[in-house]
Amino acid sequence: MSFEEQATQLHDAHWNCCQAVLGCCCQKFHMEPETAFRLGAFFGGGMRCGEVCGAVTGALMALGLAYGDENNRASQKSHAFLKAFRDAYGHLECKELVAPPGMTKRQMCPVYINFAAKYLEDEFR
């Protein structure tokens, strides 16, 4: 199953955006899903206050698991993801992300989740 499919299933099961994105990476990192869900618990809804999108924070957590080190030598990986997300959607902040006509902001969450999950799957190939 692809990262996108896993993330969609997790979000459909009522996990927040961060939990869904980080959760789709559990197998890659040999991490128990419960750990991902606990780590991402307070990052949905832009840290529960409209700040950085939960899908973005979940992706950054996964990139940190893959590339993070004590000196942040691989920080370009996070910058590349942030640029790709901002280029695609205009903002990183949940409160600033705008849904197209006919959709609510909440209906856009799966779009952001799928973008982050696909990005990670492509990155980790």
CSV table of N, CA and C in Angstrom, one decimal:
chain,number,residue,atom,x,y,z
A,1,MET,N,0.8,-1.2,0.0
A,1,MET,CA,0.0,0.0,0.0
A,1,MET,C,0.9,1.2,0.0
A,2,SER,N,0.5,2.2,-0.8
A,2,SER,CA,1.3,3.4,-0.9
A,2,SER,C,1.2,4.3,0.4
A,3,PHE,N,2.1,5.2,0.5
A,3,PHE,CA,2.0,6.2,1.7
A,3,PHE,C,0.7,6.9,1.6
A,4,GLU,N,0.4,7.4,0.4
A,4,GLU,CA,-0.9,8.1,0.2
A,4,GLU,C,-2.1,7.3,0.7
A,5,GLU,N,-2.1,6.1,0.3
A,5,GLU,CA,-3.3,5.2,0.7
A,5,GLU,C,-3.3,5.0,2.2
A,6,GLN,N,-2.1,4.8,2.8
A,6,GLN,CA,-2.1,4.6,4.2
A,6,GLN,C,-2.5,5.9,4.9
A,7,ALA,N,-2.0,7.0,4.5
A,7,ALA,CA,-2.3,8.3,5.1
A,7,ALA,C,-3.8,8.6,5.0
A,8,THR,N,-4.4,8.3,3.8
A,8,THR,CA,-5.8,8.5,3.6
A,8,THR,C,-6.6,7.6,4.6
A,9,GLN,N,-6.2,6.4,4.7
A,9,GLN,CA,-6.9,5.5,5.6
A,9,GLN,C,-6.8,6.0,7.1
A,10,LEU,N,-5.7,6.5,7.5
A,10,LEU,CA,-5.5,7.0,8.8
A,10,LEU,C,-6.4,8.2,9.1
A,11,HIS,N,-6.4,9.1,8.1
A,11,HIS,CA,-7.2,10.3,8.3
A,11,HIS,C,-8.7,10.0,8.3
A,12,ASP,N,-9.1,9.0,7.4
A,12,ASP,CA,-10.5,8.6,7.4
A,12,ASP,C,-10.9,7.9,8.7
A,13,ALA,N,-9.9,7.4,9.4
A,13,ALA,CA,-10.1,6.7,10.7
A,13,ALA,C,-10.1,7.8,11.8
A,14,HIS,N,-10.0,9.1,11.5
A,14,HIS,CA,-10.1,10.2,12.4
A,14,HIS,C,-8.8,10.5,13.1
A,15,TRP,N,-7.7,10.1,12.5
A,15,TRP,CA,-6.4,10.7,13.0
A,15,TRP,C,-6.2,12.0,12.4
A,16,ASN,N,-5.5,12.9,13.1
A,16,ASN,CA,-5.3,14.3,12.5
A,16,ASN,C,-4.3,14.2,11.4
A,17,CYS,N,-4.2,15.4,10.7
A,17,CYS,CA,-3.3,15.5,9.5
A,17,CYS,C,-1.8,15.1,9.8
A,18,CYS,N,-1.3,15.5,10.9
A,18,CYS,CA,0.1,15.2,11.3
A,18,CYS,C,0.2,13.7,11.6
A,19,GLN,N,-0.8,13.2,12.3
A,19,GLN,CA,-0.7,11.7,12.7
A,19,GLN,C,-0.8,10.9,11.4
A,20,ALA,N,-1.7,11.3,10.5
A,20,ALA,CA,-1.8,10.5,9.2
A,20,ALA,C,-0.6,10.5,8.4
A,21,VAL,N,0.1,11.7,8.3
A,21,VAL,CA,1.3,11.7,7.5
A,21,VAL,C,2.5,11.0,8.2
A,22,LEU,N,2.7,11.2,9.5
A,22,LEU,CA,3.7,10.5,10.2
A,22,LEU,C,3.4,9.0,10.3
A,23,GLY,N,2.1,8.7,10.5
A,23,GLY,CA,1.7,7.3,10.6
A,23,GLY,C,2.0,6.5,9.3
A,24,CYS,N,1.9,7.1,8.2
A,24,CYS,CA,2.1,6.4,6.9
A,24,CYS,C,3.6,6.0,6.8
A,25,CYS,N,4.4,6.5,7.6
A,25,CYS,CA,5.9,6.2,7.5
A,25,CYS,C,6.3,5.2,8.6
A,26,CYS,N,5.4,4.7,9.4
A,26,CYS,CA,5.8,3.9,10.5
A,26,CYS,C,6.6,2.6,10.1
A,27,GLN,N,6.2,2.0,9.0
A,27,GLN,CA,6.9,0.8,8.6
A,27,GLN,C,8.3,1.1,8.2
A,28,LYS,N,8.5,2.2,7.5
A,28,LYS,CA,9.8,2.5,7.0
A,28,LYS,C,10.8,2.7,8.2
A,29,PHE,N,10.3,3.3,9.3
A,29,PHE,CA,11.1,3.6,10.4
A,29,PHE,C,11.0,2.6,11.5
A,30,HIS,N,10.3,1.5,11.3
A,30,HIS,CA,10.2,0.4,12.3
A,30,HIS,C,9.6,1.0,13.6
A,31,MET,N,8.6,1.9,13.4
A,31,MET,CA,8.0,2.6,14.5
A,31,MET,C,6.6,2.1,14.8
A,32,GLU,N,6.3,1.9,16.0
A,32,GLU,CA,4.9,1.5,16.3
A,32,GLU,C,4.0,2.6,16.0
A,33,PRO,N,2.9,2.4,15.3
A,33,PRO,CA,1.9,3.4,15.0
A,33,PRO,C,1.5,4.2,16.2
A,34,GLU,N,1.4,3.6,17.4
A,34,GLU,CA,1.0,4.3,18.6
A,34,GLU,C,2.0,5.5,18.9
A,35,THR,N,3.2,5.2,18.6
A,35,THR,CA,4.3,6.3,18.8
A,35,THR,C,4.0,7.4,17.9
A,36,ALA,N,3.8,7.2,16.6
A,36,ALA,CA,3.5,8.3,15.7
A,36,ALA,C,2.2,9.0,16.1
A,37,PHE,N,1.2,8.3,16.5
A,37,PHE,CA,0.0,9.0,16.9
A,37,PHE,C,0.1,9.9,18.1
A,38,ARG,N,0.9,9.4,19.1
A,38,ARG,CA,1.2,10.2,20.3
A,38,ARG,C,2.1,11.4,19.9
A,39,LEU,N,3.1,11.2,19.1
A,39,LEU,CA,3.9,12.3,18.7
A,39,LEU,C,3.2,13.4,18.0
A,40,GLY,N,2.2,13.0,17.1
A,40,GLY,CA,1.5,14.0,16.3
A,40,GLY,C,0.2,14.5,16.9
A,41,ALA,N,-0.1,14.0,18.2
A,41,ALA,CA,-1.4,14.3,18.8
A,41,ALA,C,-1.8,15.8,18.8
A,42,PHE,N,-0.8,16.7,19.1
A,42,PHE,CA,-1.2,18.1,19.3
A,42,PHE,C,-0.8,18.9,18.1
A,43,PHE,N,-0.5,18.3,16.9
A,43,PHE,CA,-0.1,19.1,15.8
A,43,PHE,C,-1.2,19.3,14.7
A,44,GLY,N,-2.4,18.6,14.9
A,44,GLY,CA,-3.5,18.8,14.0
A,44,GLY,C,-4.0,20.2,14.1
A,45,GLY,N,-4.6,20.7,13.0
A,45,GLY,CA,-5.2,22.0,13.0
A,45,GLY,C,-4.2,23.1,13.2
A,46,GLY,N,-3.0,22.8,12.7
A,46,GLY,CA,-1.9,23.8,12.8
A,46,GLY,C,-1.5,24.0,14.3
A,47,MET,N,-1.1,22.9,14.9
A,47,MET,CA,-0.8,22.9,16.3
A,47,MET,C,-1.9,23.4,17.2
A,48,ARG,N,-3.1,23.1,16.7
A,48,ARG,CA,-4.4,23.3,17.4
A,48,ARG,C,-4.7,24.8,17.5
A,49,CYS,N,-4.0,25.6,16.7
A,49,CYS,CA,-4.3,27.1,16.7
A,49,CYS,C,-4.1,27.8,15.4
A,50,GLY,N,-4.1,27.0,14.3
A,50,GLY,CA,-4.0,27.6,13.0
A,50,GLY,C,-2.6,27.9,12.5
A,51,GLU,N,-1.6,27.4,13.2
A,51,GLU,CA,-0.2,27.7,12.7
A,51,GLU,C,0.2,26.7,11.6
A,52,VAL,N,1.4,26.2,11.7
A,52,VAL,CA,1.9,25.3,10.6
A,52,VAL,C,1.0,24.1,10.4
A,53,CYS,N,0.6,23.9,9.1
A,53,CYS,CA,-0.3,22.8,8.8
A,53,CYS,C,0.2,21.4,9.4
A,54,GLY,N,-0.7,20.6,9.9
A,54,GLY,CA,-0.3,19.4,10.5
A,54,GLY,C,0.3,18.4,9.5
A,55,ALA,N,-0.1,18.4,8.2
A,55,ALA,CA,0.5,17.6,7.2
A,55,ALA,C,1.9,18.0,7.0
A,56,VAL,N,2.2,19.3,7.1
A,56,VAL,CA,3.6,19.8,7.0
A,56,VAL,C,4.4,19.3,8.2
A,57,THR,N,3.9,19.5,9.4
A,57,THR,CA,4.7,19.1,10.6
A,57,THR,C,4.9,17.5,10.6
A,58,GLY,N,3.9,16.8,10.2
A,58,GLY,CA,4.1,15.3,10.1
A,58,GLY,C,5.2,15.0,9.1
A,59,ALA,N,5.2,15.6,8.0
A,59,ALA,CA,6.3,15.4,7.0
A,59,ALA,C,7.7,15.8,7.5
A,60,LEU,N,7.7,16.9,8.2
A,60,LEU,CA,9.0,17.3,8.8
A,60,LEU,C,9.5,16.4,9.8
A,61,MET,N,8.6,15.8,10.6
A,61,MET,CA,9.0,14.8,11.6
A,61,MET,C,9.6,13.6,10.9
A,62,ALA,N,8.9,13.1,9.8
A,62,ALA,CA,9.4,12.0,9.1
A,62,ALA,C,10.8,12.3,8.4
A,63,LEU,N,10.9,13.5,7.9
A,63,LEU,CA,12.2,13.9,7.3
A,63,LEU,C,13.3,13.9,8.4
A,64,GLY,N,12.9,14.4,9.5
A,64,GLY,CA,13.9,14.4,10.7
A,64,GLY,C,14.3,13.0,11.1
A,65,LEU,N,13.4,12.1,11.1
A,65,LEU,CA,13.7,10.7,11.4
A,65,LEU,C,14.7,10.1,10.3
A,66,ALA,N,14.5,10.5,9.1
A,66,ALA,CA,15.4,10.0,8.0
A,66,ALA,C,16.7,10.7,8.0
A,67,TYR,N,16.7,12.0,8.1
A,67,TYR,CA,17.9,12.8,7.8
A,67,TYR,C,18.4,13.6,9.0
A,68,GLY,N,17.7,13.8,10.0
A,68,GLY,CA,18.1,14.6,11.1
A,68,GLY,C,19.4,14.2,11.8
A,69,ASP,N,20.2,15.1,12.2
A,69,ASP,CA,21.4,14.8,13.0
A,69,ASP,C,21.6,16.0,13.9
A,70,GLU,N,22.6,15.8,14.8
A,70,GLU,CA,22.8,16.8,15.8
A,70,GLU,C,23.3,18.2,15.2
A,71,ASN,N,23.8,18.2,14.0
A,71,ASN,CA,24.3,19.4,13.4
A,71,ASN,C,23.4,19.9,12.3
A,72,ASN,N,22.3,19.3,12.1
A,72,ASN,CA,21.3,19.7,11.0
A,72,ASN,C,22.0,19.8,9.6
A,73,ARG,N,22.9,18.9,9.4
A,73,ARG,CA,23.6,18.9,8.1
A,73,ARG,C,22.7,18.6,6.9
A,74,ALA,N,21.6,17.9,7.2
A,74,ALA,CA,20.7,17.6,6.1
A,74,ALA,C,19.5,18.5,6.0
A,75,SER,N,19.6,19.7,6.6
A,75,SER,CA,18.4,20.6,6.7
A,75,SER,C,17.9,21.0,5.3
A,76,GLN,N,18.7,20.8,4.3
A,76,GLN,CA,18.2,21.2,2.9
A,76,GLN,C,17.0,20.3,2.6
A,77,LYS,N,16.9,19.1,3.2
A,77,LYS,CA,15.7,18.2,2.9
A,77,LYS,C,14.5,18.8,3.4
A,78,SER,N,14.5,19.5,4.6
A,78,SER,CA,13.3,20.1,5.1
A,78,SER,C,13.0,21.4,4.3
A,79,HIS,N,14.0,22.1,3.9
A,79,HIS,CA,13.8,23.3,3.1
A,79,HIS,C,13.2,23.0,1.8
A,80,ALA,N,13.6,21.9,1.2
A,80,ALA,CA,13.0,21.5,-0.1
A,80,ALA,C,11.6,21.1,0.0
A,81,PHE,N,11.2,20.4,1.1
A,81,PHE,CA,9.8,20.0,1.3
A,81,PHE,C,9.0,21.3,1.5
A,82,LEU,N,9.4,22.2,2.4
A,82,LEU,CA,8.7,23.4,2.7
A,82,LEU,C,8.5,24.2,1.4
A,83,LYS,N,9.5,24.3,0.6
A,83,LYS,CA,9.4,25.1,-0.7
A,83,LYS,C,8.3,24.4,-1.6
A,84,ALA,N,8.4,23.1,-1.7
A,84,ALA,CA,7.4,22.4,-2.6
A,84,ALA,C,6.0,22.6,-2.1
A,85,PHE,N,5.8,22.5,-0.8
A,85,PHE,CA,4.4,22.7,-0.2
A,85,PHE,C,4.0,24.1,-0.4
A,86,ARG,N,4.8,25.1,-0.1
A,86,ARG,CA,4.5,26.5,-0.3
A,86,ARG,C,4.2,26.8,-1.8
A,87,ASP,N,5.0,26.3,-2.7
A,87,ASP,CA,4.8,26.5,-4.1
A,87,ASP,C,3.5,25.9,-4.5
A,88,ALA,N,3.1,24.8,-4.0
A,88,ALA,CA,1.8,24.1,-4.4
A,88,ALA,C,0.6,24.8,-3.8
A,89,TYR,N,0.7,25.3,-2.6
A,89,TYR,CA,-0.5,25.8,-1.9
A,89,TYR,C,-0.4,27.3,-1.4
A,90,GLY,N,0.7,27.9,-1.5
A,90,GLY,CA,0.8,29.3,-1.2
A,90,GLY,C,1.2,29.6,0.2
A,91,HIS,N,1.0,28.7,1.1
A,91,HIS,CA,1.3,29.0,2.5
A,91,HIS,C,1.6,27.7,3.2
A,92,LEU,N,2.2,27.8,4.4
A,92,LEU,CA,2.4,26.7,5.3
A,92,LEU,C,1.5,26.7,6.5
A,93,GLU,N,0.9,27.8,6.8
A,93,GLU,CA,0.0,28.0,8.0
A,93,GLU,C,-1.4,27.5,7.7
A,94,CYS,N,-1.9,26.7,8.5
A,94,CYS,CA,-3.3,26.2,8.4
A,94,CYS,C,-4.3,27.3,8.2
A,95,LYS,N,-4.2,28.3,9.0
A,95,LYS,CA,-5.1,29.4,9.0
A,95,LYS,C,-5.0,30.2,7.6
A,96,GLU,N,-3.9,30.1,6.9
A,96,GLU,CA,-3.8,30.9,5.7
A,96,GLU,C,-4.1,30.0,4.4
A,97,LEU,N,-4.2,28.7,4.6
A,97,LEU,CA,-4.5,27.9,3.4
A,97,LEU,C,-5.9,28.1,3.0
A,98,VAL,N,-6.1,28.3,1.8
A,98,VAL,CA,-7.5,28.6,1.2
A,98,VAL,C,-8.0,27.5,0.4
A,99,ALA,N,-9.2,27.2,0.6
A,99,ALA,CA,-9.9,26.2,-0.3
A,99,ALA,C,-10.4,26.8,-1.6
A,100,PRO,N,-10.3,26.1,-2.7
A,100,PRO,CA,-10.9,26.6,-3.9
A,100,PRO,C,-12.4,26.7,-3.8
A,101,PRO,N,-13.0,27.5,-4.6
A,101,PRO,CA,-14.5,27.7,-4.6
A,101,PRO,C,-15.2,26.3,-4.6
A,102,GLY,N,-16.2,26.2,-3.8
A,102,GLY,CA,-17.0,25.0,-3.7
A,102,GLY,C,-16.5,24.0,-2.7
A,103,MET,N,-15.3,24.3,-2.1
A,103,MET,CA,-14.8,23.3,-1.1
A,103,MET,C,-14.5,24.1,0.2
A,104,THR,N,-14.7,23.4,1.3
A,104,THR,CA,-14.3,24.0,2.6
A,104,THR,C,-12.9,23.7,2.9
A,105,LYS,N,-12.3,24.5,3.8
A,105,LYS,CA,-10.9,24.3,4.2
A,105,LYS,C,-10.7,22.8,4.7
A,106,ARG,N,-11.7,22.3,5.5
A,106,ARG,CA,-11.6,21.0,6.0
A,106,ARG,C,-11.5,19.9,4.9
A,107,GLN,N,-12.2,20.2,3.8
A,107,GLN,CA,-12.2,19.2,2.7
A,107,GLN,C,-10.9,19.2,2.0
A,108,MET,N,-10.1,20.2,2.2
A,108,MET,CA,-8.7,20.3,1.6
A,108,MET,C,-7.7,19.5,2.4
A,109,CYS,N,-8.0,19.2,3.6
A,109,CYS,CA,-7.0,18.4,4.4
A,109,CYS,C,-6.5,17.2,3.7
A,110,PRO,N,-7.4,16.3,3.2
A,110,PRO,CA,-6.9,15.2,2.4
A,110,PRO,C,-5.9,15.5,1.3
A,111,VAL,N,-6.1,16.6,0.7
A,111,VAL,CA,-5.2,17.1,-0.4
A,111,VAL,C,-3.8,17.4,0.1
A,112,TYR,N,-3.8,18.1,1.2
A,112,TYR,CA,-2.5,18.4,1.9
A,112,TYR,C,-1.8,17.1,2.4
A,113,ILE,N,-2.6,16.2,3.0
A,113,ILE,CA,-2.1,15.0,3.5
A,113,ILE,C,-1.5,14.1,2.4
A,114,ASN,N,-2.2,14.0,1.3
A,114,ASN,CA,-1.7,13.3,0.1
A,114,ASN,C,-0.5,13.9,-0.5
A,115,PHE,N,-0.4,15.2,-0.6
A,115,PHE,CA,0.8,15.8,-1.1
A,115,PHE,C,2.0,15.4,-0.2
A,116,ALA,N,1.8,15.6,1.1
A,116,ALA,CA,3.0,15.3,2.0
A,116,ALA,C,3.3,13.8,1.9
A,117,ALA,N,2.3,12.9,1.9
A,117,ALA,CA,2.6,11.5,1.9
A,117,ALA,C,3.3,11.1,0.6
A,118,LYS,N,2.9,11.6,-0.5
A,118,LYS,CA,3.5,11.3,-1.8
A,118,LYS,C,4.9,11.9,-1.9
A,119,TYR,N,5.1,13.1,-1.4
A,119,TYR,CA,6.4,13.7,-1.4
A,119,TYR,C,7.4,12.8,-0.6
A,120,LEU,N,6.9,12.3,0.6
A,120,LEU,CA,7.8,11.4,1.4
A,120,LEU,C,8.1,10.1,0.7
A,121,GLU,N,7.1,9.5,0.1
A,121,GLU,CA,7.3,8.3,-0.5
A,121,GLU,C,8.3,8.4,-1.7
A,122,ASP,N,8.2,9.5,-2.4
A,122,ASP,CA,9.1,9.7,-3.5
A,122,ASP,C,10.5,10.0,-2.9
A,123,GLU,N,10.6,10.7,-1.9
A,123,GLU,CA,11.9,11.0,-1.2
A,123,GLU,C,12.6,9.8,-0.7
A,124,PHE,N,11.8,8.9,-0.1
A,124,PHE,CA,12.4,7.7,0.6
A,124,PHE,C,12.6,6.6,-0.4
A,125,ARG,N,12.3,6.7,-1.6
A,125,ARG,CA,12.5,5.6,-2.6
A,125,ARG,C,14.0,5.3,-2.7
